Coordinates of C-alpha atoms and ligand atoms in Angstrom, one line a residue:
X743 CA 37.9 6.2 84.3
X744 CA 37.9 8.7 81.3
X745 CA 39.9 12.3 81.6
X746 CA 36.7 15.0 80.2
X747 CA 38.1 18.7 79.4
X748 CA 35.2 21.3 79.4
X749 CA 35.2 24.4 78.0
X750 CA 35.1 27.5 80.1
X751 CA 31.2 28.5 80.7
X752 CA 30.3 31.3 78.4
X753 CA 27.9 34.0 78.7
X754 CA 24.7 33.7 76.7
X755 CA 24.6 37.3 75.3
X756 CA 28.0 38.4 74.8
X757 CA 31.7 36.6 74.8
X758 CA 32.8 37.1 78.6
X759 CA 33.6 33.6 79.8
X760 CA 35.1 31.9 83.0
X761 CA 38.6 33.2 82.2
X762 CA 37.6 36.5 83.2
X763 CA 38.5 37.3 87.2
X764 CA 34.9 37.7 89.4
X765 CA 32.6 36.5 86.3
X766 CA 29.3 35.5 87.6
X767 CA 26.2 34.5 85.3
X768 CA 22.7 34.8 86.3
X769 CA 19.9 31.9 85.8
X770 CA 19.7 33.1 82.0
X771 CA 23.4 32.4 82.0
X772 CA 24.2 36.3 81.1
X773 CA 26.8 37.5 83.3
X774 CA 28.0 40.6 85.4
X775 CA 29.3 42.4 82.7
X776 CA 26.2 43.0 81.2
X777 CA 24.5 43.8 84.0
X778 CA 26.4 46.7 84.8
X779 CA 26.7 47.7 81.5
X780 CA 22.9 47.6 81.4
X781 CA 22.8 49.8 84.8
X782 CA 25.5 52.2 83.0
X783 CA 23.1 52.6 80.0
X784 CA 20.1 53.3 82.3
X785 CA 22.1 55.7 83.8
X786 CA 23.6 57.1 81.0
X787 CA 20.7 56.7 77.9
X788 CA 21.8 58.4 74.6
X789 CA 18.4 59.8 74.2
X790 CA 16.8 63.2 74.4
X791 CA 17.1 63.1 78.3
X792 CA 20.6 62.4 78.3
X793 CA 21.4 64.7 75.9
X794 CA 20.0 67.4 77.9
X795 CA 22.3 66.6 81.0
X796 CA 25.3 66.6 78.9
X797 CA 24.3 70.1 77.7
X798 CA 23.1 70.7 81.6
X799 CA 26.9 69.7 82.5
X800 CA 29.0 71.2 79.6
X801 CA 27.0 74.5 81.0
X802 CA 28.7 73.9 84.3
X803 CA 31.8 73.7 83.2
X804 CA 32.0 76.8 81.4
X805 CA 30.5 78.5 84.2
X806 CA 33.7 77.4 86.3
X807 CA 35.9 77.9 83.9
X808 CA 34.4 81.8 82.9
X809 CA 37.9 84.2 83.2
X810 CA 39.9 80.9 83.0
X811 CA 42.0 80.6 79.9
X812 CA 40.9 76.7 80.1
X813 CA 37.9 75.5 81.8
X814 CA 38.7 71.9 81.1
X815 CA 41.2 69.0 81.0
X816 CA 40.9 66.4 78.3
X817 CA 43.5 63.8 78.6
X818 CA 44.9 62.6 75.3
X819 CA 47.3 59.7 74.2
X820 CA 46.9 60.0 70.3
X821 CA 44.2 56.9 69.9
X822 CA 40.9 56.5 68.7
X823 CA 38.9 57.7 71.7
X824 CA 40.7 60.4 73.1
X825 CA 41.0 61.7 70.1
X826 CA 37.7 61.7 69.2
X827 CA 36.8 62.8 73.2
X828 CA 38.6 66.2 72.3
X829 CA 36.6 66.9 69.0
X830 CA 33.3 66.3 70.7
X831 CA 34.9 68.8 73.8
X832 CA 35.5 71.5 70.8
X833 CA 31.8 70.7 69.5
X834 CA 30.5 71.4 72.7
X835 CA 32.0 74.8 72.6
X836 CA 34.5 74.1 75.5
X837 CA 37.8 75.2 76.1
X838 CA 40.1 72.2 76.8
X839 CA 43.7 71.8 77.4
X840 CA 44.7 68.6 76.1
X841 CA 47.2 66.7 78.3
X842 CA 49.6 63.9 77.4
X843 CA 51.8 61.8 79.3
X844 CA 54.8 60.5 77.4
X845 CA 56.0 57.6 78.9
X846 CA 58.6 56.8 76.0
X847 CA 56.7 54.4 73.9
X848 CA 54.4 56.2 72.1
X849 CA 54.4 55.5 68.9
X850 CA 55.4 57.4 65.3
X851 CA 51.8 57.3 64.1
X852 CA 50.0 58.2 67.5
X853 CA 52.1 61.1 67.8
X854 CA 51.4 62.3 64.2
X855 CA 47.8 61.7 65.1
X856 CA 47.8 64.0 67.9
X857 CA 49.8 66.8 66.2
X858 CA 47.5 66.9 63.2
X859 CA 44.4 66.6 65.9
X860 CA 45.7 69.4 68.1
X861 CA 46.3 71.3 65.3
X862 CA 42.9 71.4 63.4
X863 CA 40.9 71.7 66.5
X864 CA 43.2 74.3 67.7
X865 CA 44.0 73.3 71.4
X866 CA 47.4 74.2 73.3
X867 CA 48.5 70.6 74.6
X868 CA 50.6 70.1 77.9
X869 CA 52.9 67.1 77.9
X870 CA 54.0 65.0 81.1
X871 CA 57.6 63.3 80.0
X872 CA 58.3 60.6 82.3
X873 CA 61.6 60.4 83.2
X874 CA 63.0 57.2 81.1
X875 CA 65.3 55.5 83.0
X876 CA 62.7 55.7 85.9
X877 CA 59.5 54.7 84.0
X878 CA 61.6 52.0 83.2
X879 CA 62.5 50.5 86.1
X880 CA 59.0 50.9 87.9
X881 CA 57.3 48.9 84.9
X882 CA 60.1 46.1 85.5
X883 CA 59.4 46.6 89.4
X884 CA 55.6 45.6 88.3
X885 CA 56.7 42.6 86.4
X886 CA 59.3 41.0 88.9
X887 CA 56.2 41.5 91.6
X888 CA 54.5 39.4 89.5
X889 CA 51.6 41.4 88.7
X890 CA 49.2 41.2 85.7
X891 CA 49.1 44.9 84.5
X892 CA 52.4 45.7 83.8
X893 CA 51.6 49.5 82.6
X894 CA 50.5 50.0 86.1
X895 CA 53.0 52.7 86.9
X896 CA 51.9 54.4 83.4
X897 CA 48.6 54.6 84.7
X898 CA 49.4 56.8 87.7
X899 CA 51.5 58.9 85.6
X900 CA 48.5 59.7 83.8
X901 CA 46.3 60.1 86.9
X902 CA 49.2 62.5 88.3
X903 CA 49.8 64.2 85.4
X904 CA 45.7 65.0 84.5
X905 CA 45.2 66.4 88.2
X906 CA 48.4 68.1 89.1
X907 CA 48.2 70.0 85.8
X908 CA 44.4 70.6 87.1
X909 CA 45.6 72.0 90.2
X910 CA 48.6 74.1 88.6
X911 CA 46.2 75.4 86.2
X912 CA 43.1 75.9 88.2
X913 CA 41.2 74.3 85.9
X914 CA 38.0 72.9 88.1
X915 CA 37.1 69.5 85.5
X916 CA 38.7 66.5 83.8
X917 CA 37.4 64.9 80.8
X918 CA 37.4 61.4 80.6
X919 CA 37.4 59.2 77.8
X920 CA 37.1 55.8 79.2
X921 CA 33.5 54.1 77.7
X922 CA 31.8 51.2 79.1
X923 CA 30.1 50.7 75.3
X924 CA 33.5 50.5 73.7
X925 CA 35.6 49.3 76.1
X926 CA 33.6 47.8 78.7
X927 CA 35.2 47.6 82.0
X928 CA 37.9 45.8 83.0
X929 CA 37.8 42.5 86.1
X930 CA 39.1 44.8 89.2
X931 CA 41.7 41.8 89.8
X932 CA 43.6 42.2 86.3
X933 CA 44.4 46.0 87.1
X934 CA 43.9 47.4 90.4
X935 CA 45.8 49.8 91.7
X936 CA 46.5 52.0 94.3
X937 CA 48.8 54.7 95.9
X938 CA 49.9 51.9 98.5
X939 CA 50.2 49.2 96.0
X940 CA 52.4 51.4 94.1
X941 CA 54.4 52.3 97.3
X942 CA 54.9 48.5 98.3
X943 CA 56.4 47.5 94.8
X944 CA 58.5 50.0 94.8
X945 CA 59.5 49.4 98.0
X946 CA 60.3 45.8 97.8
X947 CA 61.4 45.7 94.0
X948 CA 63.1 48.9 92.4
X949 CA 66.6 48.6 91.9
X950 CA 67.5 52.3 91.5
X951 CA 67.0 55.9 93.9
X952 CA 64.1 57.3 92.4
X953 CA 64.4 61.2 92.2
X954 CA 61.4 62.2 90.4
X955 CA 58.4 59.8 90.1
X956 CA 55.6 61.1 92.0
X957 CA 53.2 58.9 93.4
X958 CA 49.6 59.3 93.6
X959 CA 48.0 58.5 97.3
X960 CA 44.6 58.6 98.8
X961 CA 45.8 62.1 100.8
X962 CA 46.1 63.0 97.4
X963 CA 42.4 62.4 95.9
X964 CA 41.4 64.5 99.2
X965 CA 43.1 67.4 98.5
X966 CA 42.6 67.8 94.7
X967 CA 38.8 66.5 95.2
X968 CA 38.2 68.5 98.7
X969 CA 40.2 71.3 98.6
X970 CA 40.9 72.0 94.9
X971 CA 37.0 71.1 93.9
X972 CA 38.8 69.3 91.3
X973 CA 35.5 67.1 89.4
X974 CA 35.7 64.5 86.5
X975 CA 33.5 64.2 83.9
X976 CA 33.1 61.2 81.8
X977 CA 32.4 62.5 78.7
X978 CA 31.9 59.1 76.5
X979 CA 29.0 58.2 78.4
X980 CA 26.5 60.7 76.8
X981 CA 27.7 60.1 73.2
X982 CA 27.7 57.8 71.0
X983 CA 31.3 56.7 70.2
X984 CA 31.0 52.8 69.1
X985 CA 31.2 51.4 65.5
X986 CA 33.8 53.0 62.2
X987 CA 31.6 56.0 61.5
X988 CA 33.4 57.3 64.6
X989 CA 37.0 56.1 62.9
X990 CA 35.7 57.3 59.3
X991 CA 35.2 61.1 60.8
X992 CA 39.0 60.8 62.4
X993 CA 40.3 60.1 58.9
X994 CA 38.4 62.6 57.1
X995 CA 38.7 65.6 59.2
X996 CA 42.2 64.8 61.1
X997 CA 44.2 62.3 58.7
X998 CA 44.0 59.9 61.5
X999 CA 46.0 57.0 61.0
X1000 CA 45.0 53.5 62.2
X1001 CA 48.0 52.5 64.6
X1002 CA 48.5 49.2 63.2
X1003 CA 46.9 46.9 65.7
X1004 CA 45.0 47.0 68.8
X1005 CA 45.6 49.9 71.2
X1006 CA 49.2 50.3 69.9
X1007 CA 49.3 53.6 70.3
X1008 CA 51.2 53.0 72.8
X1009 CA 53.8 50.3 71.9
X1010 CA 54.4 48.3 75.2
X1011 CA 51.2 47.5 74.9
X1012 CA 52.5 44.3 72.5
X1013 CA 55.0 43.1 75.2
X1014 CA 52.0 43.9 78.4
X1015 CA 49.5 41.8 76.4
X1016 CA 51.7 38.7 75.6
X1017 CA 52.5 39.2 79.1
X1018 CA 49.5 38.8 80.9
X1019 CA 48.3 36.6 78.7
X1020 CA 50.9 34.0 78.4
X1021 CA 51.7 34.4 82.1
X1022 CA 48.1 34.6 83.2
X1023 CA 45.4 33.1 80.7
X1024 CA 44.5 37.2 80.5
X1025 CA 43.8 38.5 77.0
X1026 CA 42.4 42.3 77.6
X1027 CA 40.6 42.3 74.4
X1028 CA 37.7 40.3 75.5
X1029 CA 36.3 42.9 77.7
X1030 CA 36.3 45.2 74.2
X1031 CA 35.4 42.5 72.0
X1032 CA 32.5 41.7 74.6
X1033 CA 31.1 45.6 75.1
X1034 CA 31.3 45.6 71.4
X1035 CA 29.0 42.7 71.0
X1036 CA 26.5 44.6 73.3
X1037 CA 26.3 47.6 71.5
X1038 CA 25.9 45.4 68.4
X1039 CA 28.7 46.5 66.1
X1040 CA 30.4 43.1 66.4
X1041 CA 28.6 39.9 66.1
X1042 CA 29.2 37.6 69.1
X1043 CA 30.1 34.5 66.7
X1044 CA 32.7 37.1 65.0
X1045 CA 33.9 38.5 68.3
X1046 CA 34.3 34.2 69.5
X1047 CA 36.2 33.6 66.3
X1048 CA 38.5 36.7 66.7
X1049 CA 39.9 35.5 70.5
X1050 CA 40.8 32.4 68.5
X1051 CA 43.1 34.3 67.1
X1052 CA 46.4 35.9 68.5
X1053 CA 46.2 39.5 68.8
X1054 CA 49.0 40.8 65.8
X1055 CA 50.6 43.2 68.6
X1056 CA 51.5 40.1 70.1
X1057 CA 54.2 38.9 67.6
X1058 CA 57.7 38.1 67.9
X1059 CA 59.1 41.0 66.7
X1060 CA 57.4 43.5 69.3
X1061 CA 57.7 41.5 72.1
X1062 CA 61.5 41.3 71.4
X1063 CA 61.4 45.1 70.9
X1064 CA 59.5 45.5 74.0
X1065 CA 61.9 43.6 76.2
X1066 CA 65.3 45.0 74.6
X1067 CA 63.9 48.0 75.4
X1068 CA 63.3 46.9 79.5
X1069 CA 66.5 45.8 79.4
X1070 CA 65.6 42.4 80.4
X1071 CA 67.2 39.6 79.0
X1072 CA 66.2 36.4 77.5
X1073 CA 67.0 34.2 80.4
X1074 CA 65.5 36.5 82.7
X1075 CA 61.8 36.6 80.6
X1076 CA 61.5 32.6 80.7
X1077 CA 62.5 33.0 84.8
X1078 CA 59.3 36.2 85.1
X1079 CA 56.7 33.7 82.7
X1080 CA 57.5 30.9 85.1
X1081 CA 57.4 32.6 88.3
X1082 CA 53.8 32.0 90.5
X1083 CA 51.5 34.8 89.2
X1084 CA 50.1 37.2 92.2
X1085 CA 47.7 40.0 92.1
X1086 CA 46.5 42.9 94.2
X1087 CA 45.2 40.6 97.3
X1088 CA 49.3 39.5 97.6
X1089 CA 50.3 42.7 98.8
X1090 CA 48.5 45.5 101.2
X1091 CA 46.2 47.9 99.1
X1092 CA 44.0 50.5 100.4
X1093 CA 41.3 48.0 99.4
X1094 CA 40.1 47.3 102.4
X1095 CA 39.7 50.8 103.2
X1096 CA 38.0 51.5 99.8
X1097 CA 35.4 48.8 100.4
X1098 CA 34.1 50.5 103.7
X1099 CA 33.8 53.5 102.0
X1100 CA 31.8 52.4 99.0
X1101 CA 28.4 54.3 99.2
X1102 CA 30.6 57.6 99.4
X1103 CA 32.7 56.0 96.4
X1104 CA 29.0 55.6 94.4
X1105 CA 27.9 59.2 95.4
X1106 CA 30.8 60.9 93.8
X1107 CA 30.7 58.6 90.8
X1108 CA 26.9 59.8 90.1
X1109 CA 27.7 63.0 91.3
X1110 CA 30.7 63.9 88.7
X1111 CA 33.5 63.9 91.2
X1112 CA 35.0 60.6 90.6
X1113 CA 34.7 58.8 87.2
X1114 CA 31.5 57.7 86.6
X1115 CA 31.8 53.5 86.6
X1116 CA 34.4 53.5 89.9
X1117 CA 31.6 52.0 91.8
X1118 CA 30.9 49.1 89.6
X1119 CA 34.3 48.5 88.7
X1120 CA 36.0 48.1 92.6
X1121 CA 32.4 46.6 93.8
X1122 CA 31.0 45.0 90.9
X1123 CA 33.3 42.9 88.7
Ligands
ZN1965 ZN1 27.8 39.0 79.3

């Protein structure tokens, strides 16, 4: 009897392969992925049409926002695509305030980058500082539950921070920046999350009396979508925003500064990616790598031959950084790597909950009230 390894199964148009959670391939052998991205694009066409409802929209926000010293939100973290998300705001002729949440690794360049972009385009910024010793221990709370997406707590920060501010402010819409043509959209089982999630790890993992982390719950969403009329608007998906002409205008105009590696703005990033990679075969970029190869400014045999190779944020040095930082010590990271990885489905979500209520979750995404790809990302990938 002979021992036969096979490769994972890999989609026929772009790089997505069996390593990615929920991957499914049709009889052509493409897979989910670009299906919805195809549905996203038919939705969202970057044509003369689509044009016109971006005008249509940009329109409604200013109506809101008339006697407001702000009639929109754009969330910024000093990278490539919020950056750039802020100068097409200021294009459109509308009146953001720019919000940042500094949870204590942003980077030397990324904050240069936002300084000189606020500053030529002229907006007032608001900034969310995390408390440090807290942010701290709820990302370690993340990684001794075992969970893939260790910036979890990060990410709530930045929900709370966007639509608090909203609500302070009475600014009516928030700009996203996310985009399914540059970043695609990332398997729902490598970084769910959820107000009850949160609530559990917190509960059953963090070490310390937290004072002033707020969490973000469903009751929430209710009240800020509701009661507040609070609407998101993702921006991306009218524009074009793949390929370096859109890096080449960020240099020119702003002085924008490549941060040295992939997404490293923000520099936990190098210890998150080792991370879930090492600890569970995940490697983030091949959901960017693959929406790249669709929008054809990366071939697929390029985008293949660059997963080959480990991703520079990854080295030594960072993830040492990273973990001195955490305060976790070597002995402890070999125990984390070799404990059983778990994911959303080990502890209780609002999942469940979510899934009865996806047609209403699909009606707000189309109708600008909850980002536009929610639906395909909890019931799609
Ligand atoms: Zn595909």
């Amino acid at each position: 009897m002979t021992a036969t390894t096979t490769s994972p199964r890999v989609c026929t148009r772009c790089i997505m392969d069996e390593t990615v959670s929920g991957i499914t391939f049709d009889d052509q052998g493409v897979c989910n992925h670009c299906h919805i991205h195809d549905t996203l694009d038919r939705l969202y066409p970057l044509n003369d049409e689509g044009h016109q409802e971006l005008l249509s929209i940009v329109e409604q926000i200013k109506r809101d926002g008339r006697g407001r010293p702000y009639d929109c939100i754009v969330g910024i973290s000093g990278g490539r695509d919020t950056c750039y998300c802020l100068y097409m705001t200021k294009q459109l002729g509308l009146r953001p305030l720019a919000v940042h949440f500094d949870n204590g690794w942003d980077s030397e360049i990324a904050k240069t980058n936002l300084r000189n972009v606020l500053e030529k385009l002229d907006v007032d910024l608001h900034t969310v500082v995390a408390d440090w010793e807290e942010s701290r221990e709820l990302t370690n709370c993340t990684i001794r539950a075992s969970l893939p997406y260790i910036d979890m707590t990060d990410d709530v920060g930045i929900v709370s921070a966007l639509y608090r501010t909203a609500a302070k402010e009475k600014i009516r819409w928030i700009i996203h920046s996310h985009s399914f043509r540059s970043e695609g959209i990332n398997p729902l089982k490598w970084n769910y999350m959820d107000g009850r999630l949160v609530r559990q790890i917190i509960k059953r993992f963090c070490r310390i009396r937290l004072k002033l982390f707020r969490n973000v719950e469903l009751r929430h969403f209710f009240w800020w979508i509701f009661v507040k009329r609070i609407r998101t608007f993702t921006m991306t998906n009218y524009y074009n925003d793949v390929g370096p002409e859109i890096d080449e205008l960020l240099k020119n105009d702003f002085g924008w500064q490549e941060t040295g590696g992939w997404h490293f703005d923000n520099e936990i990033f190098g210890l998150a990616c080792y991370y879930s990679r090492v600890k569970f075969g995940i490697d983030w970029r091949i959901c960017e790598f693959a929406a790249w190869v669709r929008t054809g400014v990366m071939t697929r045999e390029d985008a293949l031959q660059k997963m080959t190779e480990t991703p520079e944020i990854e080295s030594q040095e960072y993830v040492d950084y990273g973990l001195k930082k955490q305060g976790i010590s070597p002995e402890e990271w070999q125990e984390i790597l070799a404990a059983e990885p778990k994911y959303f489905t080990d502890y209780p979500t609002y999942y469940p909950v979510l899934k009865l209520l996806s047609p209403l979750i699909r009606l707000l995404g189309r109708l600008q009230i909850l980002p536009a790809h929610t639906y395909e990302k909890f019931f799609k990938t």
